[in-house]
PDB file of C-alpha atoms in Angstrom:
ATOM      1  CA  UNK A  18     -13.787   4.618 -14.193  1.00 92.00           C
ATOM      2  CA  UNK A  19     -12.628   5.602 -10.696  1.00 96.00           C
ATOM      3  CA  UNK A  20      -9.664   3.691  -8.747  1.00 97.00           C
ATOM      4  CA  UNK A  21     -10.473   3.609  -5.180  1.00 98.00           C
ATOM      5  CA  UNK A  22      -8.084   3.033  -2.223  1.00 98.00           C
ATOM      6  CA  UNK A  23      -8.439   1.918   0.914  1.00 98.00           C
ATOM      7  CA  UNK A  24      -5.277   1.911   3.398  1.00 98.00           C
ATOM      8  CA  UNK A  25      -2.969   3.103   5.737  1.00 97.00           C
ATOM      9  CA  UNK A  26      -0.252   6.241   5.564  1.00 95.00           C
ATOM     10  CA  UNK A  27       1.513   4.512   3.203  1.00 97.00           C
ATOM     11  CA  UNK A  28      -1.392   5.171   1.119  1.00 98.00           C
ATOM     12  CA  UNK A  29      -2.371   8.148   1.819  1.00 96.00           C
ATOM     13  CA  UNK A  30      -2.162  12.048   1.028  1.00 93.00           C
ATOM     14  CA  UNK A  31       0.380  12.626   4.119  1.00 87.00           C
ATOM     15  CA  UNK A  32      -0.348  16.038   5.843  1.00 82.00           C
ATOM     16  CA  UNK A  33       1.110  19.377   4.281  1.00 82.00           C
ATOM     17  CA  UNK A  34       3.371  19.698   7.258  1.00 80.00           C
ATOM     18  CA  UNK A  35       4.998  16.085   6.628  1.00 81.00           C
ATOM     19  CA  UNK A  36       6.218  17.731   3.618  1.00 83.00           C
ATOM     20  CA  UNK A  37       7.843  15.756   1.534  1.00 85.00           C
ATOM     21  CA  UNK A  38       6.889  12.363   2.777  1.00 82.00           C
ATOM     22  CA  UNK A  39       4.004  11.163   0.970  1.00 94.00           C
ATOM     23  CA  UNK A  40       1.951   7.989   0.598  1.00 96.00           C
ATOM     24  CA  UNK A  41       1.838   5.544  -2.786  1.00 98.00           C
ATOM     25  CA  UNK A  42      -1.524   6.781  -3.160  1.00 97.00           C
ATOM     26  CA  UNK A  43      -0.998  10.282  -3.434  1.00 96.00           C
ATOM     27  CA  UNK A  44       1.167  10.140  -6.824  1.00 97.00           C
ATOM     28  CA  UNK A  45      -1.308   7.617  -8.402  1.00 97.00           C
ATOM     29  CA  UNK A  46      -2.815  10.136 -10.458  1.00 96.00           C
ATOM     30  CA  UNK A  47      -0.273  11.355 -13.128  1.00 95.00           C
ATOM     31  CA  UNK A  48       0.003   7.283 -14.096  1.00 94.00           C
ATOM     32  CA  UNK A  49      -3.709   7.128 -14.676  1.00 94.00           C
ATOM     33  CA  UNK A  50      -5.197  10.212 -15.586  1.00 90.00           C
ATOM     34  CA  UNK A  51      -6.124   9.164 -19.216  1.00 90.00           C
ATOM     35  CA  UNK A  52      -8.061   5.942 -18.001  1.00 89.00           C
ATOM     36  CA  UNK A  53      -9.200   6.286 -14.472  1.00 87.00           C
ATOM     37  CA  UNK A  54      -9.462   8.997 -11.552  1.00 95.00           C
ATOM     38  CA  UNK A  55      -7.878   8.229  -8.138  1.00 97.00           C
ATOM     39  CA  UNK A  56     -10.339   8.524  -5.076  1.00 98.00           C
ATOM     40  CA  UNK A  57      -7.597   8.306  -2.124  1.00 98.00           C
ATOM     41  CA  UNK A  58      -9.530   7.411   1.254  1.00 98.00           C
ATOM     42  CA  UNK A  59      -6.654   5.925   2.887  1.00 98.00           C
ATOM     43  CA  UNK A  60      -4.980   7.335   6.185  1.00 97.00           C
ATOM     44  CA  UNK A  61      -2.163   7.586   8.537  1.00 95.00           C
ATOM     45  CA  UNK A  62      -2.454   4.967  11.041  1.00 96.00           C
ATOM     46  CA  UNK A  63      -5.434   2.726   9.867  1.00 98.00           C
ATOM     47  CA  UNK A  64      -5.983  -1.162  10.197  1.00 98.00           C
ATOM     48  CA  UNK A  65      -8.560  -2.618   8.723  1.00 98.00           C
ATOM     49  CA  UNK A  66     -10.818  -1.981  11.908  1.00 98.00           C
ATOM     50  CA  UNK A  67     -10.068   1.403  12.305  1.00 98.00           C
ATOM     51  CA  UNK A  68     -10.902   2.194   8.846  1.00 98.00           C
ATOM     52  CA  UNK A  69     -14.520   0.704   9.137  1.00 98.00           C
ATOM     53  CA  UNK A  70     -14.933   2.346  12.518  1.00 98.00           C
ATOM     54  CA  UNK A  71     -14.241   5.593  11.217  1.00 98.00           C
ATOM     55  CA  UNK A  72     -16.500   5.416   8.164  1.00 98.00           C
ATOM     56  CA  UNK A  73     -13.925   5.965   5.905  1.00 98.00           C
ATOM     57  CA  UNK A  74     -15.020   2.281   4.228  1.00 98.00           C
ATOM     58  CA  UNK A  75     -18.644   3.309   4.207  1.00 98.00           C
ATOM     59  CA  UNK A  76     -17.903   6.368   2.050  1.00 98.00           C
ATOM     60  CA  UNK A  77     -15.408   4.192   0.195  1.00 98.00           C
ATOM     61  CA  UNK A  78     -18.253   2.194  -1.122  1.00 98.00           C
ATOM     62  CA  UNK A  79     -21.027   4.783  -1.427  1.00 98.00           C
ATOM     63  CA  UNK A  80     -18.557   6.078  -4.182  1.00 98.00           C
ATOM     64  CA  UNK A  81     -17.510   2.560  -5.716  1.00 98.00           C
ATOM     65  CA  UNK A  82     -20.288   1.246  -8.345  1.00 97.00           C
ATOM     66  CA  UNK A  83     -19.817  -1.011 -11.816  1.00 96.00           C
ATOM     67  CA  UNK A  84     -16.667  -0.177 -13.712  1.00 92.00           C
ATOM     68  CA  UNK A  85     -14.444   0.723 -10.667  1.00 96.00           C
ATOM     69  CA  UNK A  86     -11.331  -1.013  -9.216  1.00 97.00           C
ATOM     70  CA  UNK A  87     -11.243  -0.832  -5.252  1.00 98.00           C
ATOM     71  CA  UNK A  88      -7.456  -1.101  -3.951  1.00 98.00           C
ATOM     72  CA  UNK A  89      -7.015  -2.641  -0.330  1.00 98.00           C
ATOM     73  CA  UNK A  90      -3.492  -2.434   1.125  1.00 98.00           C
ATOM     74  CA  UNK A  91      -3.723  -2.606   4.680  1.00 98.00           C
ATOM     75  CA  UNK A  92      -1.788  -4.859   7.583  1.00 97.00           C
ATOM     76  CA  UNK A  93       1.179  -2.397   9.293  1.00 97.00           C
ATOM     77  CA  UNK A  94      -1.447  -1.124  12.060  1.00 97.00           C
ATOM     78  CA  UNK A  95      -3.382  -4.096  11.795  1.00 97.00           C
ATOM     79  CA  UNK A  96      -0.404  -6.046  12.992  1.00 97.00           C
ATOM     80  CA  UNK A  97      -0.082  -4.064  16.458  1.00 96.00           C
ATOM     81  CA  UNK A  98      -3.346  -5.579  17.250  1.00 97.00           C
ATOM     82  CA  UNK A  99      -3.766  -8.701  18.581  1.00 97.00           C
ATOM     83  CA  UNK A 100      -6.958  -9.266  17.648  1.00 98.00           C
ATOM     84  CA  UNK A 101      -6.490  -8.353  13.970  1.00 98.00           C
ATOM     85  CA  UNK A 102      -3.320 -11.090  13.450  1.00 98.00           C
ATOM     86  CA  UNK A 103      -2.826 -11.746   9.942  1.00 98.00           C
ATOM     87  CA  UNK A 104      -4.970 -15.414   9.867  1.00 98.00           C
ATOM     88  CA  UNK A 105      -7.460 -14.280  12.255  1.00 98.00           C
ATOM     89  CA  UNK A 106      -9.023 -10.977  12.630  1.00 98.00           C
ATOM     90  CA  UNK A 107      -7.022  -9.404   9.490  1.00 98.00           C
ATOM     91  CA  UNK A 108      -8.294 -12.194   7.111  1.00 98.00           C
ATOM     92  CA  UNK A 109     -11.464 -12.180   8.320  1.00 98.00           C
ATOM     93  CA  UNK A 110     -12.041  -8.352   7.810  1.00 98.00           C
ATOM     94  CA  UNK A 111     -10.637  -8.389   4.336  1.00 98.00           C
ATOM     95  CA  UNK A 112     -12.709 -11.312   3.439  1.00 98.00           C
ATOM     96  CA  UNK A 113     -15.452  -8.861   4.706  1.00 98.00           C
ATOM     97  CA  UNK A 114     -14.365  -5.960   2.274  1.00 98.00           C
ATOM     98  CA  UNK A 115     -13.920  -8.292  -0.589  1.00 98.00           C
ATOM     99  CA  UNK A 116     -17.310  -9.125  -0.062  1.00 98.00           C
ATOM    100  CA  UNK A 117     -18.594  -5.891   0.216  1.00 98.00           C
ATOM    101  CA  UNK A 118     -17.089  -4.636  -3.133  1.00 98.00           C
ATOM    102  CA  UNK A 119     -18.186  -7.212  -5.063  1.00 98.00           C
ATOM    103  CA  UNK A 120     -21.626  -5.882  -3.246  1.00 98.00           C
ATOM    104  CA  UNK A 121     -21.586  -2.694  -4.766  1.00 98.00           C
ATOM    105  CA  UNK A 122     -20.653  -3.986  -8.505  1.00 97.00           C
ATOM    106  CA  UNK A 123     -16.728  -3.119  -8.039  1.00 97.00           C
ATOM    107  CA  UNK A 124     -13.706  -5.254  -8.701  1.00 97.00           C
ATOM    108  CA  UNK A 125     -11.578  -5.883  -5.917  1.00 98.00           C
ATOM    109  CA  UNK A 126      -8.071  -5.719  -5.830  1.00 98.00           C
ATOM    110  CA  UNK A 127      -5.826  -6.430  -2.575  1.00 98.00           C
ATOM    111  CA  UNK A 128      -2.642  -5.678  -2.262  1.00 98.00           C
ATOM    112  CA  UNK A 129       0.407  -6.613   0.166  1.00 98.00           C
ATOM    113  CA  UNK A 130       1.437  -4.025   2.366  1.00 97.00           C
ATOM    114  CA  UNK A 131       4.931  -2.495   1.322  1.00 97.00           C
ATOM    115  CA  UNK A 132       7.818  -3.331   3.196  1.00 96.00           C
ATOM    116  CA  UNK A 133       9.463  -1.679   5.880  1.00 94.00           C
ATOM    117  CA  UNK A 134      13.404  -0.763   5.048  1.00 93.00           C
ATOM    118  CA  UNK A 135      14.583  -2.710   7.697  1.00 87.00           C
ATOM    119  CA  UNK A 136      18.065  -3.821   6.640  1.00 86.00           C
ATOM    120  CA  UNK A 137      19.756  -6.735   9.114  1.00 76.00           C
ATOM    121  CA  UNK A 138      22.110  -4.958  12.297  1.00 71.00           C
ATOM    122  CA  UNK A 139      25.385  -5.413  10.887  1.00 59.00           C
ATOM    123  CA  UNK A 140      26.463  -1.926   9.284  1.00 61.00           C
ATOM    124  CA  UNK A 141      27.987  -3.878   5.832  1.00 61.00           C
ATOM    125  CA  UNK A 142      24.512  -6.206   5.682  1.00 66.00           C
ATOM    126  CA  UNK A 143      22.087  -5.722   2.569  1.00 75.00           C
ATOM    127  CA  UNK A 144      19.503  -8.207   4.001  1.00 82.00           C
ATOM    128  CA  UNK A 145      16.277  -7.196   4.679  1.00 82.00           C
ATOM    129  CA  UNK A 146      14.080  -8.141   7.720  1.00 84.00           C
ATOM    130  CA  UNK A 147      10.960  -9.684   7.379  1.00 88.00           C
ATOM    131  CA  UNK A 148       8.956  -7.073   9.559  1.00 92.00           C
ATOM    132  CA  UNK A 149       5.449  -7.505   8.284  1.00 93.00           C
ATOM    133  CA  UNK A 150       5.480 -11.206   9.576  1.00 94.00           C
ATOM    134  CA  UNK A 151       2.906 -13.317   7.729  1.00 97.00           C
ATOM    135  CA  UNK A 152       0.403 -10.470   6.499  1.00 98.00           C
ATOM    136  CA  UNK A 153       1.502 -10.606   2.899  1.00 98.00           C
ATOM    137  CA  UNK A 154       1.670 -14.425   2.331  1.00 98.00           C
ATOM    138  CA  UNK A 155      -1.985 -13.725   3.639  1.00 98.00           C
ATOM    139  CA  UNK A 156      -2.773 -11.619   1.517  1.00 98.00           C
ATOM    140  CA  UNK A 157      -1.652 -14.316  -1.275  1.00 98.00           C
ATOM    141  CA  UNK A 158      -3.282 -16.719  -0.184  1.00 98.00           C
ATOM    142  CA  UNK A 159      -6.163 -14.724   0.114  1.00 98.00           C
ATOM    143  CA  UNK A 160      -6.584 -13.522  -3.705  1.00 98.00           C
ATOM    144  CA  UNK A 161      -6.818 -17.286  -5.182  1.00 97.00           C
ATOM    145  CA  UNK A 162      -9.341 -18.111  -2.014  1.00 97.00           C
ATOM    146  CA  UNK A 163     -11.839 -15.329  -2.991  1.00 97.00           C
ATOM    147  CA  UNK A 164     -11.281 -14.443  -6.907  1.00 97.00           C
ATOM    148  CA  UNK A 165      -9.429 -11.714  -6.915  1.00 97.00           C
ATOM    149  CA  UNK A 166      -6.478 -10.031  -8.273  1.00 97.00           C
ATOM    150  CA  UNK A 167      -3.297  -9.657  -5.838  1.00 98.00           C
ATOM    151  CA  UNK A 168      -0.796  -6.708  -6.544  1.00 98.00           C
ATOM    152  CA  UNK A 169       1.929  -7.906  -4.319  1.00 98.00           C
ATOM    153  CA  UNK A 170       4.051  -4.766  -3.284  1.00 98.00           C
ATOM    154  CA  UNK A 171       5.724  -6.581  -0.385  1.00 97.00           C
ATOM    155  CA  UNK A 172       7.370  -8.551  -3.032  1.00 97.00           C
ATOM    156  CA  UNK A 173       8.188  -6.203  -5.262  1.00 97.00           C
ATOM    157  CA  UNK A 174       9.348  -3.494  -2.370  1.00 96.00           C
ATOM    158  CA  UNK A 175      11.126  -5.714  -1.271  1.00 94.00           C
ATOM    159  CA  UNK A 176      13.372  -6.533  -4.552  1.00 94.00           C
ATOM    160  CA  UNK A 177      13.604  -3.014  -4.944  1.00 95.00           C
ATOM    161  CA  UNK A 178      15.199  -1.926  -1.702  1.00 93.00           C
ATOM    162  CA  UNK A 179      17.420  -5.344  -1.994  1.00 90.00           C
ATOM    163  CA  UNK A 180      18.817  -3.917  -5.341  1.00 93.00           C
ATOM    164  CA  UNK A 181      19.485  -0.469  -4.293  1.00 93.00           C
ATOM    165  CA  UNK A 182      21.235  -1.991  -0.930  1.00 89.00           C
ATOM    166  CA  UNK A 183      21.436  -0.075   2.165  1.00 88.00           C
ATOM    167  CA  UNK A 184      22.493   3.329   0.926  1.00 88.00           C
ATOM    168  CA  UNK A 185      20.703   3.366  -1.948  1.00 89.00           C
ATOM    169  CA  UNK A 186      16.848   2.811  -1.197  1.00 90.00           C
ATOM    170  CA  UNK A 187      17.904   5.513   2.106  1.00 89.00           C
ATOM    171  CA  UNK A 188      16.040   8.008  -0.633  1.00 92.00           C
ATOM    172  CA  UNK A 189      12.906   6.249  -1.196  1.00 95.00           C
ATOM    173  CA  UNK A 190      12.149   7.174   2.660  1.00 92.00           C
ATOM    174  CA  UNK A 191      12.452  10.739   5.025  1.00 85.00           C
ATOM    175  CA  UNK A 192      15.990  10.574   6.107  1.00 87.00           C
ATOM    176  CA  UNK A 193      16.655  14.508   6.948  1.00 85.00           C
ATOM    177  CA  UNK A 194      19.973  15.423   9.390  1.00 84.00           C
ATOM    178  CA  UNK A 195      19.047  18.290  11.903  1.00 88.00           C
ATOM    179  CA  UNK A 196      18.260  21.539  10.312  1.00 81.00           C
ATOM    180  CA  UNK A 197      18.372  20.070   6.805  1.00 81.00           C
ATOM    181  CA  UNK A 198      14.584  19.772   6.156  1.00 82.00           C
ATOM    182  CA  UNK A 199      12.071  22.704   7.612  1.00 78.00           C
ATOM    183  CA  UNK A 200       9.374  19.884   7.733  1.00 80.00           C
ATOM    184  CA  UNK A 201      11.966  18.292  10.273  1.00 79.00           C
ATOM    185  CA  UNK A 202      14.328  20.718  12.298  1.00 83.00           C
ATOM    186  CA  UNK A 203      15.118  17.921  14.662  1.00 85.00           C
ATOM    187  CA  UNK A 204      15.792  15.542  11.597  1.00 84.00           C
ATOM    188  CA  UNK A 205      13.869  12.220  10.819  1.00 85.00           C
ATOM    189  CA  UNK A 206      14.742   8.540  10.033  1.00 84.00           C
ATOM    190  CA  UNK A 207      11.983   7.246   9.140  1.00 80.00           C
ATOM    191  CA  UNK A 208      12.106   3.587   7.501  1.00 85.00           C
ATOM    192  CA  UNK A 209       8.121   3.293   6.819  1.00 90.00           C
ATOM    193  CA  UNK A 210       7.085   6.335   4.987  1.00 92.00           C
ATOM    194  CA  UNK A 211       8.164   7.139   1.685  1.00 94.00           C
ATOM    195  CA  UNK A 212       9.296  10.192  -0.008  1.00 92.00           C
ATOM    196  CA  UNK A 213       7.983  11.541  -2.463  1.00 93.00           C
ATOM    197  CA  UNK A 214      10.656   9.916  -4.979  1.00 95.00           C
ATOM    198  CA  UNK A 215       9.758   6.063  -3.297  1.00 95.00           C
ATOM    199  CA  UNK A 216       5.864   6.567  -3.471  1.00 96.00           C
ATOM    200  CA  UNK A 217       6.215   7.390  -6.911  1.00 97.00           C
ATOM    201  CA  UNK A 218       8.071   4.574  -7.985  1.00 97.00           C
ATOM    202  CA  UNK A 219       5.587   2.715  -5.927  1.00 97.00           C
ATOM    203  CA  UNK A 220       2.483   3.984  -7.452  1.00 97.00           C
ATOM    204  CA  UNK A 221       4.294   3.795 -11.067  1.00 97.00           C
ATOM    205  CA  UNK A 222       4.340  -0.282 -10.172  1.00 97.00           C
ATOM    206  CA  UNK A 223       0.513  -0.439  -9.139  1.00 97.00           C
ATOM    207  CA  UNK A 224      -0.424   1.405 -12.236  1.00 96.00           C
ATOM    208  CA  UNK A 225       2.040  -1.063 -14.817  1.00 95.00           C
ATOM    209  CA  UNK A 226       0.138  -4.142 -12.615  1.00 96.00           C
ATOM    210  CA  UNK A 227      -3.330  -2.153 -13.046  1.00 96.00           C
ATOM    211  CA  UNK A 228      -2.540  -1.942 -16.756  1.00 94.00           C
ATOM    212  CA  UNK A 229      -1.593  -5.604 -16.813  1.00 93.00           C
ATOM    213  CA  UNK A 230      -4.934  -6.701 -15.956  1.00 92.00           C
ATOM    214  CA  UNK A 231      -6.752  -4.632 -18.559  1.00 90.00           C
ATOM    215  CA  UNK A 232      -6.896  -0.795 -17.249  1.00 83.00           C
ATOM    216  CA  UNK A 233      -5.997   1.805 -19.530  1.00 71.00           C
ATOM    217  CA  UNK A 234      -5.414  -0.748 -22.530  1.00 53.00           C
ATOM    218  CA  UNK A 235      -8.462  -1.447 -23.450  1.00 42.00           C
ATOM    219  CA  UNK A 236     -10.620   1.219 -21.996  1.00 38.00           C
ATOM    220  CA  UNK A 237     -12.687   0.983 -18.616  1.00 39.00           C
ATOM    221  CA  UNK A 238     -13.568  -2.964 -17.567  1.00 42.00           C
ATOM    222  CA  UNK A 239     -14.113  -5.026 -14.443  1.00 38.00           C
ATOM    223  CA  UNK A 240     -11.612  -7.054 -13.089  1.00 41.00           C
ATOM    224  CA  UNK A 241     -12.927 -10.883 -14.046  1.00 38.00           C
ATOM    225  CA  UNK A 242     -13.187 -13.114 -10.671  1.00 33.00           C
ATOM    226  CA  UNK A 243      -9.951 -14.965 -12.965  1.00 32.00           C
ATOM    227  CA  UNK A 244      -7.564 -11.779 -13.155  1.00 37.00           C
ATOM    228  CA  UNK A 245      -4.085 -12.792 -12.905  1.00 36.00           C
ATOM    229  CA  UNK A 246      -2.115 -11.920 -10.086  1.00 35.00           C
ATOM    230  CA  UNK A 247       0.918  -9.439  -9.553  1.00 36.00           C
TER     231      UNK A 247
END
């Protein structure tokens, strides 16, 4: 079987010179290299427009056939768009996709975008900010709506930074001090894009939820319209 993904940079194989911040996507493969290859066509900066546009969703499904899991995780660019707000536009195109894999004879899977590791202003505060708005409760509303599976990494992202606090999830992301990283002379704080120690905790999670609803326990299958949710 092949596991195919469709999203944005925190998805995706990050560029060599981004070194070491990486998308979810990109350490997907050691978790399910006995029971499924990973077919990353995500990329930095993509909505769910952008990635139709640029034909990256036409190749996506040229590729996907019987047997396959497709994995949509899309709504941080799409939410910079006016036209693409989460209950407009954004539904509308991933009612589109969900169509469009079942099309093909793949099983659909969405997935809530991760959160951001936006902690509340006050320096002592371990609350997190809401900052993808309504996209994921979209998302969840979405997978009962059309049959599908959710994996909800908003969710779980967002228990995860909340347990670590403030200083602690600061190494899931690129946080680099001037002249500490070669990648990033100037330095980086970067509160979207994972390291390479935070996408593989991520990926570890879609691959436990992937296994959860049959995948590498019982051999290749397609997801039933009744899989249960993340």
């Amino acid at each position: 079987m092949k596991i195919l993904l469709a999203g944005d940079s925190t998805v995706a194989h990050c560029p060599t010179q981004k070194f070491p911040m990486s998308g979810w996507g990109a350490q997907l493969p050691p978790h399910t290299y006995r029971w499924g290859s990973v077919h990353n066509f995500a990329k930095g900066g993509a909505s769910t427009e952008s990635f139709r546009d640029e034909g990256r969703w036409a190749d996506l499904l040229a590729l996907a056939g019987p047997g396959d899991a497709v994995l949509i995780q899309f709504g941080h660019n799409d939410q910079k768009k006016l036209h693409l707000a989460a209950r407009t536009g954004y539904a509308a195109n991933l009612r589109t996709m969900v169509g469009e894999v079942h099309g093909v004879g793949a099983a659909p899977v969405l997935c809530t975008s991760v959160e951001r590791r936006h902690f509340l202003d006050a320096p002592s505060s371990d609350v997190l900010e809401e900052s993808l708005e309504d996209y994921p409760e979209v998302v969840r509303e979405l997978g009962p709506e059309l049959g599908v599976p959710v994996i909800d990494l908003n969710a779980w992202t967002r228990r995860l930074y909340g347990r670590l606090g403030r200083e602690g999830s600061r190494e899931l992301f690129c946080h680099f001090a001037p002249g500490e990283h070669a990648s990033w002379p100037a330095g980086l704080a970067d509160d979207t894009h994972f390291s390479q120690q935070g996408a593989a905790l991520v990926a570890a999670e879609v691959a436990r939820q992937l296994a959860g609803m049959g995948y590498g326990v019982a051999g290749t299958k397609v997801l039933s319209a009744t899989a249960g949710r993340g």
